[in-house]
């Protein structure tokens, strides 16, 4: 898979004085510790599969916007964005990452929506001492048993999603659950965490069925769920899989027959694809909504102007936040050494339109507010992309797994 190189304008040639300083090894030159006089960031994502609308080209654009807003350079070194499609396959993703690190001089990788790919890339990044800014994957193992000193998990995870949303649904009396789960590490983790929350709040899981990634026909899985005694069918999947499952459940009359569909991971493009008529009433956890305040609207308008009028989802906005924080750390310490950058990132508070009053724990988990959202009825929407209402803000220390429960070997017992 060929990487697409996207140069960012603004590179300024080094002055003769700076070149001389580098030549004789003097410390303190503007880009003296930045390897190759370039900071190269790879957006490794799903460009063509079931998650491409939620990340894909929009994630690449968000990274480019972060580089451009930094002026195209950091401490005199050019910022370059490259991208590639991992096809949601761990071997493909790790192969691209290895080539980027070994041959193409990539300093950091971001996005990587697939949990299986992300775990592979996290291990390789640690081996190569390169920064991994995970924004799209859900597995909590990235800050648990597979944590890394050069890894940061930015947006959400499969602990926070059910902690925020499933808790709310069970407390409303929806206590008997059946799961339809994506059959790979992301889905397994999401089902496991949702099961924990259901049981902790006095509910019951009556069964589960697992479907392969990118399933087009969910009929057999939905009929098994419909035949169960559950009142709730929990969808532990995402992207096109979640959309197809909800659409087909409506076609089969499952929701009309009295069962509640609970989608555990929802992104704004999913709701756009479903339409408000089908999606109305869905309640779920999210990290961001474009129409929350003046700052989110201002950044989102810029994004929409460059993305055919499409509003950004939370996972796309997260890329901007992660890349920006990474570049600020490089600027502060005048180095792109991953270990040093990661230490600086953990020291520095996060405060931007995407994350307010956030911080990075020693295990790499970004602690930030999460939001309980509900999809509006068609009659409540005032225009294009006006899809959500915020029901509740859940503080990060309540939403995310306590650090001492994750099993991260970097954390002192």
mmCIF file of C-alpha atoms in Angstrom, residues 92-274:
data_model
loop_
_atom_site.group_PDB
_atom_site.id
_atom_site.type_symbol
_atom_site.label_atom_id
_atom_site.label_comp_id
_atom_site.label_asym_id
_atom_site.label_seq_id
_atom_site.Cartn_x
_atom_site.Cartn_y
_atom_site.Cartn_z
ATOM 1 C CA UNK A 92 -1.104 -4.647 6.586
ATOM 2 C CA UNK A 93 -1.064 -1.918 9.230
ATOM 3 C CA UNK A 94 2.104 -3.121 10.930
ATOM 4 C CA UNK A 95 3.808 -3.510 7.541
ATOM 5 C CA UNK A 96 3.036 0.103 6.641
ATOM 6 C CA UNK A 97 4.137 1.313 10.065
ATOM 7 C CA UNK A 98 7.430 -0.602 9.852
ATOM 8 C CA UNK A 99 8.187 0.844 6.411
ATOM 9 C CA UNK A 100 7.298 4.329 7.594
ATOM 10 C CA UNK A 101 9.633 4.020 10.574
ATOM 11 C CA UNK A 102 12.518 2.149 8.955
ATOM 12 C CA UNK A 103 12.563 3.689 5.475
ATOM 13 C CA UNK A 104 10.520 6.889 5.328
ATOM 14 C CA UNK A 105 11.517 8.587 8.567
ATOM 15 C CA UNK A 106 8.058 8.910 10.091
ATOM 16 C CA UNK A 107 8.263 10.273 13.651
ATOM 17 C CA UNK A 108 4.726 9.555 14.841
ATOM 18 C CA UNK A 109 1.654 7.627 13.790
ATOM 19 C CA UNK A 110 -1.882 8.743 14.619
ATOM 20 C CA UNK A 111 -5.491 7.541 14.255
ATOM 21 C CA UNK A 112 -5.450 3.716 13.539
ATOM 22 C CA UNK A 113 -9.168 3.109 14.124
ATOM 23 C CA UNK A 114 -8.907 -0.698 14.288
ATOM 24 C CA UNK A 115 -8.054 -2.021 17.746
ATOM 25 C CA UNK A 116 -6.197 -5.034 16.335
ATOM 26 C CA UNK A 117 -4.056 -2.787 14.130
ATOM 27 C CA UNK A 118 -3.539 -0.321 16.974
ATOM 28 C CA UNK A 119 -2.187 -2.963 19.348
ATOM 29 C CA UNK A 120 0.274 -4.071 16.679
ATOM 30 C CA UNK A 121 1.358 -0.501 15.899
ATOM 31 C CA UNK A 122 1.700 0.348 19.594
ATOM 32 C CA UNK A 123 4.142 -2.528 20.073
ATOM 33 C CA UNK A 124 6.153 -1.580 16.996
ATOM 34 C CA UNK A 125 6.223 2.106 18.002
ATOM 35 C CA UNK A 126 7.604 1.183 21.388
ATOM 36 C CA UNK A 127 10.279 -0.990 19.766
ATOM 37 C CA UNK A 128 11.303 1.801 17.390
ATOM 38 C CA UNK A 129 10.933 4.638 19.938
ATOM 39 C CA UNK A 130 8.377 6.517 17.830
ATOM 40 C CA UNK A 131 5.268 8.281 19.077
ATOM 41 C CA UNK A 132 1.852 6.631 18.741
ATOM 42 C CA UNK A 133 -1.180 8.938 19.043
ATOM 43 C CA UNK A 134 -4.148 6.558 19.097
ATOM 44 C CA UNK A 135 -7.412 8.389 18.462
ATOM 45 C CA UNK A 136 -9.815 5.951 16.794
ATOM 46 C CA UNK A 137 -9.247 2.520 18.395
ATOM 47 C CA UNK A 138 -11.393 1.479 21.331
ATOM 48 C CA UNK A 139 -9.461 -1.208 23.170
ATOM 49 C CA UNK A 140 -8.555 -0.199 26.756
ATOM 50 C CA UNK A 141 -5.526 -2.519 26.504
ATOM 51 C CA UNK A 142 -3.644 0.398 24.947
ATOM 52 C CA UNK A 143 -3.464 1.907 28.445
ATOM 53 C CA UNK A 144 -3.660 -1.443 30.236
ATOM 54 C CA UNK A 145 -1.552 -4.537 29.731
ATOM 55 C CA UNK A 146 -0.231 -3.228 26.361
ATOM 56 C CA UNK A 147 0.550 0.316 27.563
ATOM 57 C CA UNK A 148 3.613 2.082 26.218
ATOM 58 C CA UNK A 149 5.794 4.978 27.380
ATOM 59 C CA UNK A 150 5.478 6.425 23.854
ATOM 60 C CA UNK A 151 1.759 5.723 23.425
ATOM 61 C CA UNK A 152 -1.187 8.025 24.162
ATOM 62 C CA UNK A 153 -4.867 7.054 23.870
ATOM 63 C CA UNK A 154 -6.726 10.214 23.001
ATOM 64 C CA UNK A 155 -10.477 10.124 22.389
ATOM 65 C CA UNK A 156 -12.609 7.403 23.976
ATOM 66 C CA UNK A 157 -12.209 3.755 24.862
ATOM 67 C CA UNK A 158 -14.385 0.713 25.355
ATOM 68 C CA UNK A 159 -14.428 1.232 29.110
ATOM 69 C CA UNK A 160 -15.757 4.788 28.933
ATOM 70 C CA UNK A 161 -18.460 4.177 26.314
ATOM 71 C CA UNK A 162 -20.543 1.690 28.330
ATOM 72 C CA UNK A 163 -19.685 3.367 31.628
ATOM 73 C CA UNK A 164 -21.376 6.532 30.354
ATOM 74 C CA UNK A 165 -24.156 5.156 28.136
ATOM 75 C CA UNK A 166 -25.000 1.624 29.269
ATOM 76 C CA UNK A 167 -25.233 2.778 32.877
ATOM 77 C CA UNK A 168 -27.830 5.364 31.863
ATOM 78 C CA UNK A 169 -29.919 2.822 29.940
ATOM 79 C CA UNK A 170 -29.884 0.187 32.694
ATOM 80 C CA UNK A 171 -30.890 2.800 35.258
ATOM 81 C CA UNK A 172 -33.878 3.597 33.051
ATOM 82 C CA UNK A 173 -35.061 0.025 33.542
ATOM 83 C CA UNK A 174 -33.562 -1.605 30.423
ATOM 84 C CA UNK A 175 -31.972 -4.467 32.331
ATOM 85 C CA UNK A 176 -31.989 -7.574 30.099
ATOM 86 C CA UNK A 177 -29.384 -7.463 27.305
ATOM 87 C CA UNK A 178 -28.358 -9.501 24.278
ATOM 88 C CA UNK A 179 -25.211 -8.482 22.386
ATOM 89 C CA UNK A 180 -24.524 -8.474 18.666
ATOM 90 C CA UNK A 181 -20.764 -8.094 18.563
ATOM 91 C CA UNK A 182 -18.084 -7.423 15.966
ATOM 92 C CA UNK A 183 -15.921 -10.536 16.012
ATOM 93 C CA UNK A 184 -12.476 -9.053 16.698
ATOM 94 C CA UNK A 185 -10.645 -7.433 19.603
ATOM 95 C CA UNK A 186 -12.573 -4.143 19.510
ATOM 96 C CA UNK A 187 -15.987 -5.817 19.637
ATOM 97 C CA UNK A 188 -14.935 -8.359 22.242
ATOM 98 C CA UNK A 189 -13.631 -5.607 24.522
ATOM 99 C CA UNK A 190 -16.734 -3.463 24.055
ATOM 100 C CA UNK A 191 -19.058 -6.383 24.818
ATOM 101 C CA UNK A 192 -16.978 -7.300 27.871
ATOM 102 C CA UNK A 193 -17.044 -3.803 29.324
ATOM 103 C CA UNK A 194 -20.758 -3.366 28.594
ATOM 104 C CA UNK A 195 -21.447 -6.695 30.307
ATOM 105 C CA UNK A 196 -19.544 -5.465 33.344
ATOM 106 C CA UNK A 197 -21.671 -2.323 33.505
ATOM 107 C CA UNK A 198 -24.972 -4.155 32.975
ATOM 108 C CA UNK A 199 -24.256 -6.592 35.797
ATOM 109 C CA UNK A 200 -22.859 -3.927 38.127
ATOM 110 C CA UNK A 201 -26.151 -2.056 37.836
ATOM 111 C CA UNK A 202 -28.351 -5.065 38.515
ATOM 112 C CA UNK A 203 -29.003 -6.131 34.922
ATOM 113 C CA UNK A 204 -28.607 -9.462 33.122
ATOM 114 C CA UNK A 205 -26.923 -10.535 29.888
ATOM 115 C CA UNK A 206 -29.028 -13.324 28.379
ATOM 116 C CA UNK A 207 -26.800 -14.075 25.395
ATOM 117 C CA UNK A 208 -24.583 -12.841 22.580
ATOM 118 C CA UNK A 209 -23.745 -13.544 18.961
ATOM 119 C CA UNK A 210 -20.679 -12.467 17.005
ATOM 120 C CA UNK A 211 -20.575 -11.298 13.393
ATOM 121 C CA UNK A 212 -17.486 -10.861 11.187
ATOM 122 C CA UNK A 213 -16.246 -7.357 10.449
ATOM 123 C CA UNK A 214 -17.879 -5.766 7.402
ATOM 124 C CA UNK A 215 -20.948 -8.027 7.465
ATOM 125 C CA UNK A 216 -23.571 -6.962 4.924
ATOM 126 C CA UNK A 217 -26.422 -9.247 6.006
ATOM 127 C CA UNK A 218 -27.229 -9.245 9.718
ATOM 128 C CA UNK A 219 -30.525 -11.114 9.383
ATOM 129 C CA UNK A 220 -29.491 -14.366 11.070
ATOM 130 C CA UNK A 221 -27.795 -12.529 13.942
ATOM 131 C CA UNK A 222 -30.734 -10.182 14.469
ATOM 132 C CA UNK A 223 -33.244 -13.037 14.420
ATOM 133 C CA UNK A 224 -31.276 -14.782 17.187
ATOM 134 C CA UNK A 225 -31.352 -11.584 19.216
ATOM 135 C CA UNK A 226 -35.058 -11.085 18.511
ATOM 136 C CA UNK A 227 -35.853 -14.611 19.701
ATOM 137 C CA UNK A 228 -34.115 -13.998 23.047
ATOM 138 C CA UNK A 229 -35.830 -12.792 26.196
ATOM 139 C CA UNK A 230 -33.748 -9.609 26.183
ATOM 140 C CA UNK A 231 -35.382 -6.208 26.149
ATOM 141 C CA UNK A 232 -32.222 -4.588 24.771
ATOM 142 C CA UNK A 233 -30.072 -5.582 21.800
ATOM 143 C CA UNK A 234 -26.641 -4.081 22.386
ATOM 144 C CA UNK A 235 -24.614 -3.440 19.245
ATOM 145 C CA UNK A 236 -20.945 -3.888 20.115
ATOM 146 C CA UNK A 237 -19.824 -2.810 16.647
ATOM 147 C CA UNK A 238 -19.303 0.433 14.758
ATOM 148 C CA UNK A 239 -19.356 2.243 11.434
ATOM 149 C CA UNK A 240 -21.033 0.515 8.514
ATOM 150 C CA UNK A 241 -21.676 -2.601 10.605
ATOM 151 C CA UNK A 242 -23.663 -0.623 13.173
ATOM 152 C CA UNK A 243 -25.555 1.241 10.444
ATOM 153 C CA UNK A 244 -26.526 -1.959 8.632
ATOM 154 C CA UNK A 245 -27.611 -3.649 11.855
ATOM 155 C CA UNK A 246 -29.875 -0.747 12.857
ATOM 156 C CA UNK A 247 -31.380 -0.444 9.383
ATOM 157 C CA UNK A 248 -32.098 -4.166 9.154
ATOM 158 C CA UNK A 249 -33.517 -4.267 12.678
ATOM 159 C CA UNK A 250 -35.994 -1.583 11.609
ATOM 160 C CA UNK A 251 -36.841 -3.511 8.442
ATOM 161 C CA UNK A 252 -37.528 -6.681 10.459
ATOM 162 C CA UNK A 253 -39.771 -4.795 12.861
ATOM 163 C CA UNK A 254 -37.561 -5.596 15.826
ATOM 164 C CA UNK A 255 -37.800 -2.144 17.368
ATOM 165 C CA UNK A 256 -41.499 -1.889 16.529
ATOM 166 C CA UNK A 257 -41.927 -5.217 18.331
ATOM 167 C CA UNK A 258 -40.743 -3.691 21.600
ATOM 168 C CA UNK A 259 -36.992 -4.329 21.749
ATOM 169 C CA UNK A 260 -34.590 -1.435 22.222
ATOM 170 C CA UNK A 261 -31.504 -1.119 20.027
ATOM 171 C CA UNK A 262 -28.523 0.234 21.948
ATOM 172 C CA UNK A 263 -25.586 1.218 19.727
ATOM 173 C CA UNK A 264 -22.517 1.326 21.959
ATOM 174 C CA UNK A 265 -20.289 3.285 19.572
ATOM 175 C CA UNK A 266 -21.838 6.015 17.440
ATOM 176 C CA UNK A 267 -20.188 8.667 15.288
ATOM 177 C CA UNK A 268 -21.842 11.640 13.639
ATOM 178 C CA UNK A 269 -21.401 10.304 10.070
ATOM 179 C CA UNK A 270 -23.262 7.147 11.174
ATOM 180 C CA UNK A 271 -26.317 9.196 12.104
ATOM 181 C CA UNK A 272 -26.085 11.076 8.829
ATOM 182 C CA UNK A 273 -26.113 7.757 6.968
ATOM 183 C CA UNK A 274 -29.008 6.375 9.026
#
